[in-house]
Coordinates of C-alpha atoms in Angstrom, one line a residue:
M13 CA 27.5 19.4 0.6
S14 CA 25.4 22.0 2.5
F15 CA 24.0 21.5 5.8
I16 CA 20.2 22.5 5.7
P17 CA 19.0 23.8 9.3
K18 CA 15.3 23.4 10.1
L19 CA 12.8 26.3 10.9
R20 CA 10.1 25.2 13.0
L21 CA 7.0 27.1 12.2
L22 CA 3.9 26.9 14.2
L23 CA 0.6 24.8 12.6
G24 CA -2.6 24.4 13.9
S25 CA -2.4 24.2 17.7
T26 CA 0.9 22.6 18.5
A27 CA 1.8 20.9 15.5
L28 CA 5.3 21.9 14.0
M29 CA 6.5 21.7 10.4
A30 CA 10.1 22.0 9.2
L31 CA 11.0 24.0 6.3
G32 CA 14.5 23.8 5.2
T33 CA 17.1 26.7 4.4
A34 CA 20.1 26.7 3.2
P35 CA 23.3 28.7 3.7
G36 CA 23.7 30.5 0.5
I37 CA 24.5 27.6 -1.5
A38 CA 21.5 26.5 -3.6
D39 CA 20.1 28.5 -6.3
T40 CA 16.9 27.1 -5.6
Q41 CA 15.2 24.6 -3.1
L42 CA 12.4 22.8 -4.6
H43 CA 10.1 21.2 -1.9
I44 CA 8.4 18.2 -2.5
L45 CA 5.8 17.4 -0.3
H46 CA 4.3 13.7 -0.7
F47 CA 2.1 10.5 0.4
N48 CA 1.8 7.5 -0.8
D49 CA -0.6 4.2 -0.2
F50 CA -3.5 6.3 1.1
H51 CA -5.9 3.4 0.7
S52 CA -9.0 5.1 1.3
R53 CA -8.8 6.2 4.6
I54 CA -10.8 9.0 4.4
E55 CA -11.9 9.1 8.0
S56 CA -8.9 9.6 10.9
I57 CA -7.2 6.1 11.5
N58 CA -6.0 4.2 15.0
R59 CA -2.6 2.7 15.5
F60 CA -3.5 -0.2 13.8
N61 CA -4.8 1.6 10.7
S62 CA -8.2 0.9 10.9
T63 CA -11.1 3.8 11.3
C64 CA -10.6 5.6 14.5
S65 CA -13.3 5.5 17.3
A66 CA -14.9 8.9 18.4
E67 CA -13.5 8.0 21.8
D68 CA -10.2 7.6 20.7
E69 CA -10.2 10.7 18.6
S70 CA -11.6 12.6 22.0
Q71 CA -8.4 11.6 23.6
G72 CA -5.8 12.3 20.5
N73 CA -5.1 8.9 20.1
C74 CA -6.1 9.3 16.2
F75 CA -3.8 10.1 12.8
G76 CA -4.3 11.3 9.7
G77 CA -7.7 11.1 7.4
A78 CA -8.7 13.5 4.8
A79 CA -9.6 16.3 6.7
R80 CA -6.1 16.5 8.9
L81 CA -4.2 15.6 5.3
F82 CA -5.6 18.6 3.6
T83 CA -5.0 21.0 6.7
L84 CA -1.3 20.1 6.7
I85 CA -0.9 19.9 3.0
N86 CA -2.4 23.5 2.9
Q87 CA -0.5 24.9 5.8
M88 CA 2.9 23.7 4.6
R89 CA 2.4 24.6 0.8
D90 CA 1.3 28.2 2.1
A91 CA 4.4 28.4 4.3
I92 CA 6.7 27.3 1.9
T93 CA 5.4 29.5 -0.9
A94 CA 5.5 32.7 1.4
Q95 CA 9.1 32.3 1.9
G96 CA 9.8 32.4 -2.1
D97 CA 10.5 28.5 -2.7
P98 CA 8.5 26.4 -5.3
V99 CA 6.7 23.4 -4.1
L100 CA 4.7 20.4 -5.8
V101 CA 2.4 18.0 -3.9
L102 CA 2.6 14.6 -5.4
S103 CA 1.1 11.1 -5.0
A104 CA 2.9 7.9 -5.4
G105 CA 0.0 5.7 -5.9
D106 CA -2.9 3.4 -4.5
S107 CA -5.2 6.0 -3.4
S108 CA -7.8 3.4 -4.0
Q109 CA -8.7 0.3 -1.9
G110 CA -9.1 -0.3 1.6
S111 CA -12.1 1.0 3.4
L112 CA -16.1 1.2 3.0
F113 CA -15.6 4.9 1.5
Y114 CA -13.9 2.9 -1.5
T115 CA -16.3 -0.6 -1.2
T116 CA -19.6 2.1 -1.3
Y117 CA -18.1 5.0 -3.4
G118 CA -15.7 3.0 -6.2
G119 CA -12.6 5.6 -5.6
E120 CA -15.1 8.9 -6.1
A121 CA -14.3 10.1 -2.7
E122 CA -10.6 9.3 -3.2
A123 CA -10.5 11.1 -6.6
E124 CA -12.1 14.0 -5.4
L125 CA -10.2 14.4 -2.4
N126 CA -7.0 14.2 -4.6
N127 CA -8.7 17.4 -6.4
L128 CA -9.4 19.4 -3.1
I129 CA -6.0 18.8 -1.9
G130 CA -4.4 20.2 -5.2
L131 CA -2.0 17.4 -6.3
D132 CA 0.2 18.6 -8.8
A133 CA 0.4 14.8 -10.1
M134 CA -0.3 11.3 -9.1
A135 CA 1.3 7.7 -10.3
V136 CA -1.0 5.1 -10.8
G137 CA -0.9 2.4 -8.1
N138 CA -2.1 -1.4 -8.8
H139 CA -5.0 -1.1 -6.6
E140 CA -6.4 1.7 -8.9
F141 CA -6.6 -1.3 -11.0
D142 CA -9.0 -3.3 -8.6
N143 CA -12.0 -2.5 -9.9
G144 CA -10.7 -3.3 -13.8
P145 CA -9.8 -0.3 -16.0
E146 CA -13.1 1.5 -15.0
G147 CA -11.5 2.0 -11.5
L148 CA -8.4 4.1 -12.7
L149 CA -11.3 5.8 -15.1
I150 CA -12.9 7.0 -12.0
F151 CA -9.5 9.1 -11.6
T152 CA -8.5 9.8 -15.0
Q153 CA -12.4 11.4 -16.2
S154 CA -12.2 13.9 -13.0
A155 CA -8.3 14.7 -12.3
E156 CA -7.4 18.2 -12.5
Y157 CA -3.5 16.9 -12.6
P158 CA -1.5 14.5 -14.9
I159 CA -2.2 10.8 -13.9
L160 CA 1.3 9.2 -14.9
G161 CA 2.5 5.9 -15.6
A162 CA 5.4 5.3 -17.8
N163 CA 5.3 1.6 -18.2
I164 CA 1.3 1.7 -18.5
D165 CA 0.1 1.3 -22.2
V166 CA -3.5 1.9 -22.0
S167 CA -3.9 2.2 -26.2
G168 CA -5.9 -0.7 -26.2
N169 CA -8.3 -0.2 -23.6
N170 CA -11.4 2.2 -24.9
L171 CA -12.0 3.7 -21.6
L172 CA -8.5 5.1 -20.7
A173 CA -6.6 5.6 -23.9
G174 CA -4.8 8.7 -23.7
Q175 CA -5.5 9.3 -20.0
V176 CA -2.7 8.0 -18.5
V177 CA 1.0 9.5 -19.8
P178 CA 4.3 9.0 -19.2
Y179 CA 5.5 11.9 -17.8
A180 CA 4.6 15.6 -16.8
I181 CA 6.8 18.7 -17.4
L182 CA 5.3 20.8 -14.6
N183 CA 6.2 24.8 -13.9
A184 CA 7.4 24.8 -10.3
G185 CA 8.6 28.7 -9.5
D186 CA 11.0 29.3 -12.6
L187 CA 11.8 25.6 -12.8
R188 CA 10.4 23.4 -15.3
V189 CA 10.3 19.7 -13.4
G190 CA 10.0 16.7 -15.4
I191 CA 7.9 14.0 -13.3
V192 CA 8.0 10.5 -14.3
G193 CA 5.2 8.2 -13.4
A194 CA 5.5 3.9 -12.9
V195 CA 3.4 1.3 -11.4
T196 CA 4.9 -2.1 -10.4
N197 CA 5.5 -4.9 -12.7
D198 CA 3.7 -7.5 -11.2
T199 CA 0.3 -5.6 -11.5
P200 CA -1.5 -8.0 -14.0
E201 CA -0.7 -10.5 -11.0
I202 CA -1.8 -8.6 -7.7
S203 CA -4.9 -6.7 -9.5
S204 CA -7.1 -6.6 -12.4
P205 CA -5.8 -4.2 -15.7
G206 CA -7.5 -6.7 -17.5
P207 CA -5.9 -7.8 -21.0
T208 CA -6.2 -4.2 -22.5
V209 CA -3.8 -2.8 -20.7
V210 CA -0.3 -3.6 -21.0
I211 CA 2.2 -3.1 -18.0
N212 CA 5.7 -2.7 -19.7
D213 CA 9.0 -3.0 -17.3
A214 CA 9.0 -0.3 -14.9
L215 CA 13.1 0.3 -14.8
D216 CA 13.2 0.5 -19.0
S217 CA 10.4 2.8 -19.4
V218 CA 11.3 5.2 -16.9
R219 CA 15.0 5.1 -18.3
A220 CA 13.5 5.9 -21.5
S221 CA 11.1 8.9 -20.4
V222 CA 14.2 10.1 -18.7
A223 CA 16.0 10.5 -21.7
D224 CA 12.8 12.2 -23.7
L225 CA 12.9 14.9 -20.8
Q226 CA 16.5 15.2 -21.1
A227 CA 16.5 15.7 -24.8
Q228 CA 14.1 18.4 -24.1
G229 CA 16.5 20.5 -21.8
I230 CA 14.6 19.2 -18.8
T231 CA 17.2 18.6 -15.8
T232 CA 15.3 18.3 -12.7
I233 CA 13.5 14.8 -13.0
I234 CA 11.6 13.1 -10.5
A235 CA 10.5 9.5 -10.8
L236 CA 7.1 9.4 -8.8
T237 CA 6.9 5.9 -8.5
H238 CA 4.9 2.8 -6.9
V239 CA 7.2 -0.3 -7.3
G240 CA 8.3 -0.5 -3.6
Y241 CA 11.8 0.7 -2.2
I242 CA 13.8 -2.1 -3.3
P243 CA 13.3 -1.7 -6.9
E244 CA 12.9 2.4 -6.2
Q245 CA 16.4 2.2 -4.8
E246 CA 17.5 0.1 -8.3
M247 CA 16.0 2.6 -10.4
A248 CA 17.8 5.5 -8.6
A249 CA 21.1 3.5 -9.2
Q250 CA 20.6 2.3 -12.8
I251 CA 19.0 5.5 -14.3
E252 CA 20.8 8.9 -15.2
G253 CA 19.7 11.7 -14.7
L254 CA 17.3 11.3 -11.9
T255 CA 17.1 14.0 -9.5
A256 CA 15.2 12.1 -7.0
V257 CA 12.8 9.3 -6.2
V258 CA 9.6 9.5 -4.9
G259 CA 8.0 6.2 -4.1
G260 CA 5.3 3.9 -2.7
H261 CA 3.8 0.7 -3.1
S262 CA 5.9 -0.9 0.0
H263 CA 4.3 1.4 2.6
T264 CA 7.8 1.8 3.9
Y265 CA 8.4 4.4 6.7
L266 CA 11.5 6.2 6.3
S267 CA 12.4 9.1 8.5
A268 CA 15.1 11.3 9.5
S269 CA 14.5 11.9 13.3
D270 CA 12.2 8.4 14.3
P271 CA 14.4 5.7 15.7
R272 CA 11.4 3.3 14.6
R273 CA 11.9 3.9 11.0
E274 CA 12.3 1.5 8.0
G275 CA 14.9 3.1 6.7
P276 CA 16.6 6.8 6.4
Y277 CA 14.9 10.0 4.7
P278 CA 16.1 10.4 2.4
T279 CA 18.0 6.9 1.4
W280 CA 21.1 8.0 -0.5
V281 CA 21.8 5.6 -3.6
D282 CA 24.9 6.1 -5.6
N283 CA 24.0 6.6 -9.2
V284 CA 25.9 4.6 -12.1
G285 CA 26.5 7.8 -14.0
G286 CA 28.3 9.4 -10.6
G287 CA 26.7 11.5 -8.0
I288 CA 24.1 10.2 -5.3
V289 CA 20.3 10.0 -5.7
P290 CA 17.7 10.6 -2.5
V291 CA 15.1 8.1 -2.4
V292 CA 11.9 8.7 -0.3
Q293 CA 8.5 7.1 0.9
A294 CA 6.1 8.4 3.8
G295 CA 4.5 5.1 5.2
A296 CA 0.9 4.7 4.4
Y297 CA -2.7 5.4 5.2
S298 CA -2.0 9.1 5.6
R299 CA -0.4 8.5 8.9
Y300 CA 2.4 10.9 7.3
L301 CA 3.3 13.0 4.8
G302 CA 6.9 13.3 3.1
H303 CA 8.6 16.5 3.0
L304 CA 11.8 16.4 0.6
I305 CA 14.1 19.3 0.2
L306 CA 15.8 19.8 -2.8
D307 CA 18.8 21.9 -3.3
L308 CA 19.3 22.4 -6.7
D309 CA 22.0 24.6 -8.7
D310 CA 21.3 27.5 -11.5
D311 CA 21.3 24.5 -14.1
G312 CA 18.4 22.6 -12.2
K313 CA 21.2 19.6 -10.7
L314 CA 21.1 18.4 -7.4
I315 CA 23.4 19.9 -5.0
Y316 CA 21.9 18.2 -1.7
A317 CA 18.9 17.0 -0.2
G318 CA 17.3 17.2 2.8
G319 CA 13.8 16.8 4.9
D320 CA 11.8 14.2 6.9
T321 CA 8.3 12.6 7.3
I322 CA 5.9 14.3 9.5
E323 CA 3.1 12.4 11.7
I324 CA 0.2 13.5 10.9
N325 CA -1.4 13.1 14.5
A326 CA -3.7 15.1 16.8
E327 CA -1.6 18.2 16.9
V328 CA -2.9 18.9 13.2
T329 CA -6.3 20.3 13.3
P330 CA -8.8 18.8 11.0
D331 CA -10.3 21.2 8.4
P332 CA -14.0 21.6 9.3
E333 CA -15.3 22.1 5.4
I334 CA -13.6 18.3 4.9
A335 CA -14.5 17.2 8.1
A336 CA -18.2 17.6 7.1
W337 CA -17.8 16.2 3.6
V338 CA -16.3 13.4 5.1
A339 CA -19.3 13.2 7.2
E340 CA -21.9 13.6 4.8
M341 CA -20.3 10.5 2.7
A342 CA -19.8 8.8 6.1
A343 CA -23.8 8.9 6.7
P344 CA -25.2 6.2 4.6
I345 CA -22.5 3.5 5.7
E346 CA -22.6 4.0 9.4
A347 CA -25.1 1.6 10.2
T348 CA -23.3 -1.1 8.2
R349 CA -20.1 -0.3 9.9
N350 CA -21.3 -0.1 13.5
L351 CA -22.7 -3.5 13.9
V352 CA -21.1 -5.4 16.2
V353 CA -20.5 -9.0 15.2
S354 CA -18.0 -10.2 17.9
E355 CA -15.3 -9.1 20.8
S356 CA -11.7 -10.2 21.2
T357 CA -9.7 -10.8 24.4
A358 CA -7.1 -8.9 23.0
P359 CA -5.3 -7.5 19.9
I360 CA -5.5 -9.3 16.6
E361 CA -2.0 -8.5 14.7
G362 CA -2.8 -8.4 10.8
D363 CA 0.0 -5.7 9.9
R364 CA 1.8 -6.2 6.6
S365 CA 5.1 -6.0 8.0
V366 CA 4.2 -9.2 10.0
C367 CA 1.9 -11.0 7.8
R368 CA 3.7 -10.9 4.9
V369 CA 6.9 -12.6 6.3
M370 CA 5.8 -14.9 8.8
E371 CA 2.8 -16.7 10.5
C372 CA 0.4 -13.8 11.9
E373 CA -2.5 -13.8 14.2
M374 CA -4.8 -12.1 11.4
G375 CA -3.8 -15.1 9.1
N376 CA -4.8 -18.0 11.3
L377 CA -8.0 -16.2 12.1
V378 CA -8.9 -15.8 8.5
T379 CA -7.7 -19.4 7.5
D380 CA -9.2 -20.9 10.2
A381 CA -12.7 -19.1 9.4
M382 CA -12.3 -20.4 5.5
I383 CA -11.6 -24.0 7.0
S384 CA -14.4 -23.5 9.2
R385 CA -17.0 -22.8 6.3
V386 CA -16.3 -25.7 3.9
A387 CA -14.7 -28.4 6.1
G388 CA -18.4 -30.5 5.3
Q389 CA -17.1 -30.4 1.5
G390 CA -14.0 -32.1 2.3
I391 CA -11.8 -29.3 2.3
T392 CA -9.1 -29.3 4.8
I393 CA -6.2 -26.7 3.6
A394 CA -6.7 -23.3 3.4
I395 CA -4.4 -20.8 1.8
Q396 CA -4.7 -16.8 1.8
N397 CA -2.4 -14.5 0.9
G398 CA -0.7 -12.1 3.4
G399 CA -1.4 -8.9 0.9
G400 CA -5.2 -9.6 1.4
L401 CA -4.8 -8.9 4.9
R402 CA -5.4 -4.9 5.2
A403 CA -5.4 -4.2 9.3
S404 CA -5.2 -5.2 12.8
I405 CA -8.3 -5.2 14.9
D406 CA -8.0 -3.7 18.4
A407 CA -9.0 -5.8 21.6
G408 CA -12.7 -5.7 22.7
T409 CA -15.9 -5.3 20.5
I410 CA -15.5 -6.3 17.0
T411 CA -17.5 -4.0 14.2
L412 CA -18.5 -5.3 10.5
G413 CA -16.5 -2.1 9.6
E414 CA -13.6 -3.8 11.1
V415 CA -13.9 -6.9 9.6
L416 CA -14.0 -4.8 6.1
M417 CA -11.1 -3.0 6.8
V418 CA -9.4 -6.5 7.1
L419 CA -10.6 -8.0 3.9
P420 CA -12.3 -4.9 1.9
F421 CA -11.3 -6.8 -1.8
Q422 CA -14.7 -8.5 -1.9
N423 CA -13.0 -11.3 -2.8
T424 CA -15.5 -14.6 -2.8
L425 CA -14.1 -18.2 -1.3
A426 CA -13.2 -20.5 -4.1
T427 CA -12.7 -24.4 -3.1
F428 CA -10.8 -27.0 -5.6
Q429 CA -8.9 -30.0 -5.6
L430 CA -4.6 -29.7 -5.6
S431 CA -1.9 -32.5 -5.7
G432 CA 0.4 -32.1 -2.5
A433 CA 3.1 -31.5 -5.4
A434 CA 1.2 -28.1 -6.8
V435 CA 0.5 -27.2 -2.7
V436 CA 3.9 -27.2 -2.2
A437 CA 4.6 -25.1 -5.3
A438 CA 2.2 -22.7 -4.0
L439 CA 4.1 -22.8 -1.0
E440 CA 7.1 -21.9 -2.6
N441 CA 5.5 -18.8 -4.4
G442 CA 4.4 -17.6 -1.4
A443 CA 7.8 -17.5 0.2
S444 CA 9.5 -16.2 -3.1
Q445 CA 9.4 -12.8 -2.4
I446 CA 9.7 -12.4 1.6
E447 CA 12.7 -10.3 1.4
E448 CA 10.6 -7.7 -0.6
V449 CA 8.0 -8.2 1.8
A450 CA 5.5 -8.8 -1.1
G451 CA 1.6 -9.7 -0.7
R452 CA 1.8 -13.6 -1.9
F453 CA 3.2 -15.1 1.4
A454 CA 1.2 -18.0 2.4
Q455 CA -0.9 -17.7 5.8
V456 CA -2.3 -21.3 5.9
S457 CA -4.9 -23.4 8.1
G458 CA -4.9 -27.1 8.1
L459 CA -0.9 -26.9 7.2
R460 CA 2.6 -26.7 8.9
Y461 CA 5.7 -25.9 6.8
T462 CA 9.1 -24.3 7.2
V463 CA 10.4 -21.8 5.0
D464 CA 14.5 -21.0 5.0
T465 CA 15.1 -17.5 3.7
A466 CA 18.5 -18.2 3.3
A467 CA 17.8 -20.7 0.2
P468 CA 17.2 -19.5 -3.2
A469 CA 13.6 -18.7 -4.5
G470 CA 11.9 -22.0 -5.5
S471 CA 13.8 -24.4 -2.7
R472 CA 12.8 -22.4 0.5
V473 CA 9.8 -24.8 1.4
S474 CA 10.3 -27.7 4.0
D475 CA 8.5 -29.8 6.2
V476 CA 5.4 -29.2 5.0
L477 CA 2.7 -31.5 7.0
V478 CA -1.0 -32.1 6.7
Q479 CA -3.5 -32.9 8.9
V480 CA -4.5 -36.9 8.8
E481 CA -7.2 -38.2 11.2
G482 CA -5.7 -36.0 13.8
A483 CA -2.0 -36.5 13.1
W484 CA 0.4 -34.3 11.2
V485 CA 2.2 -36.3 8.6
P486 CA 4.4 -35.5 5.4
I487 CA 2.4 -33.7 2.5
D488 CA 2.2 -36.5 -0.5
P489 CA 3.0 -34.8 -3.7
A490 CA 1.1 -37.4 -5.4
A491 CA -2.2 -37.1 -3.4
T492 CA -5.2 -35.0 -4.2
Y493 CA -6.3 -32.3 -1.1
G494 CA -9.1 -30.1 -0.8
V495 CA -8.0 -26.7 -0.8
V496 CA -9.7 -23.4 0.0
S497 CA -8.7 -19.9 -0.8
N498 CA -10.3 -17.1 -2.6
N499 CA -11.1 -15.9 -6.3
F500 CA -8.1 -13.3 -6.6
M501 CA -5.9 -16.1 -5.9
R502 CA -7.9 -18.7 -7.9
S503 CA -7.4 -17.0 -10.9
G504 CA -3.4 -16.6 -10.4
G505 CA -3.1 -13.4 -8.8
D506 CA -0.1 -13.0 -6.5
G507 CA 1.8 -15.6 -8.9
Y508 CA -0.7 -18.2 -7.8
G509 CA -0.5 -19.6 -11.3
M510 CA -1.2 -23.2 -10.2
F511 CA -4.5 -22.3 -8.8
R512 CA -5.7 -21.6 -12.1
D513 CA -3.5 -23.9 -14.1
E514 CA -3.6 -27.0 -12.0
A515 CA -6.8 -26.7 -9.9
V516 CA -9.6 -29.4 -10.2
N517 CA -13.2 -29.1 -9.5
A518 CA -13.1 -25.6 -9.1
Y519 CA -16.1 -23.5 -7.8
D520 CA -14.8 -19.7 -7.3
Y521 CA -18.4 -18.2 -6.3
G522 CA -18.7 -18.8 -2.5
P523 CA -19.7 -16.2 -0.1
D524 CA -17.7 -13.3 0.5
V525 CA -14.6 -13.6 2.8
A526 CA -15.5 -11.0 5.1
D527 CA -18.7 -12.6 5.5
V528 CA -17.3 -15.9 6.6
L529 CA -14.9 -14.2 8.6
A530 CA -17.8 -12.0 10.7
E531 CA -19.6 -15.2 10.9
Y532 CA -16.8 -16.8 12.4
L533 CA -15.9 -14.3 14.8
A534 CA -19.6 -14.2 16.0
E535 CA -19.7 -18.4 16.4
H536 CA -16.2 -17.9 18.1
T537 CA -16.8 -14.8 20.9
P538 CA -15.3 -13.9 22.4
Y539 CA -12.1 -14.4 20.5
T540 CA -8.7 -15.0 21.8
P541 CA -5.9 -14.5 18.7
I542 CA -3.4 -17.1 18.6
V543 CA -0.2 -17.9 16.7
D544 CA 0.6 -21.7 17.1
G545 CA 3.5 -22.4 15.0
R546 CA 2.2 -23.6 12.1
I547 CA 4.8 -21.5 9.6
T548 CA 8.4 -21.7 10.9
I549 CA 11.2 -18.8 9.7
R550 CA 14.4 -19.6 9.7

């Protein structure tokens, strides 16, 4: 295998780019610039992945955003092309959902940005369906690039039929490169594709598309997938003919150089047909751009791969025209976003790496707010999926814009009655995919419970306690409890089928959960974050 030294080129002011050069072994180096899980971060972000303030921006403490992402992609693409190598720019999905830009414009801003960047292909992410098939239509009707999903059957939907394809064959210099898309299998549970869009098995669908491409003589094949780091490694292991997997969905930060990484960039996986396949992801929220370098022989087969993720920090100068475009779109939402609702004595932790695997401060805050709003209705238990919490909040002033970054989905409060046995089943569902950092993990109020992560799924939860007259007592499987959640979970989202099928006296049309949180924070200012032991992990 060849060692790929790095040529460091000056970008903007002091930002540096790494371009691979191989010492005469590869016939071609194909460069892949990739990002995933942008989540409507049109404006730059702070270290909590929320909108960066003007003060932080002036101090150089901001990351990403449309204008910086545009700058870095274009500078790198130009430099790679200048040295004579082919380059592709790919998005692994979930451009949608996560900020007031999406709430206000419904995906139009993100779709336009993809065109401005000059994407070569995009995989559909589950959040592209948050507004139903119409949400994905925003992208398909304007895209100047193929939108991919090998396991997405849109033939039964009159809006999307023919607009999502399993794969595309792209020309990159003298190379013909096959790009195969896929979305996570649980999209119907965690988003809203509706009954006319069918999600098939991602692994089987990608395998079939790879075989189709091979039959057409394509030997360089990239799986561009929105299925998560663990399933992407399974694809790399089990599908013969893959050159690389460029992924998303799990927001995994891979790096070749940063000790804070969640895994190596690339992650090498032994393939069932022999050889090894590189798997890459680039974090989330526009903070990083991935740069994968594939050394290919004269048959288009992989010799070696290198590269790294690049942090899009203040060293990258925002493109002025894109910055002006962002400012123009931001103007109508500025007053709403800047409305002060409360303040916090300390940062409120809401990161997915915490709230999807254990008790977290944001989970406690949101569920306590839910309980507070409906306590007079005989509701004693609140359950919120960790995946519905999308950001942290820093210490000090809390604005409505920050609240909406945490809870961007416009979910409403849902109240209902449920048996104790069904409550325990709900907690088991929440813990069933903890090793995958899945969004179904249950943040709670009015409950205490223990999770044994070593036990098999379905048998992980124990010591479930509820509060009765101020005392914590074991839950009674036969008793009926008043529960508050959100309408997404009540409809069976994130695997909470028991909320849909076993709930009694359900009402799904309460206030927006974000409004409930804002009002609770206003009533409890200054707010002090807590973790009080309501969830035990062992």
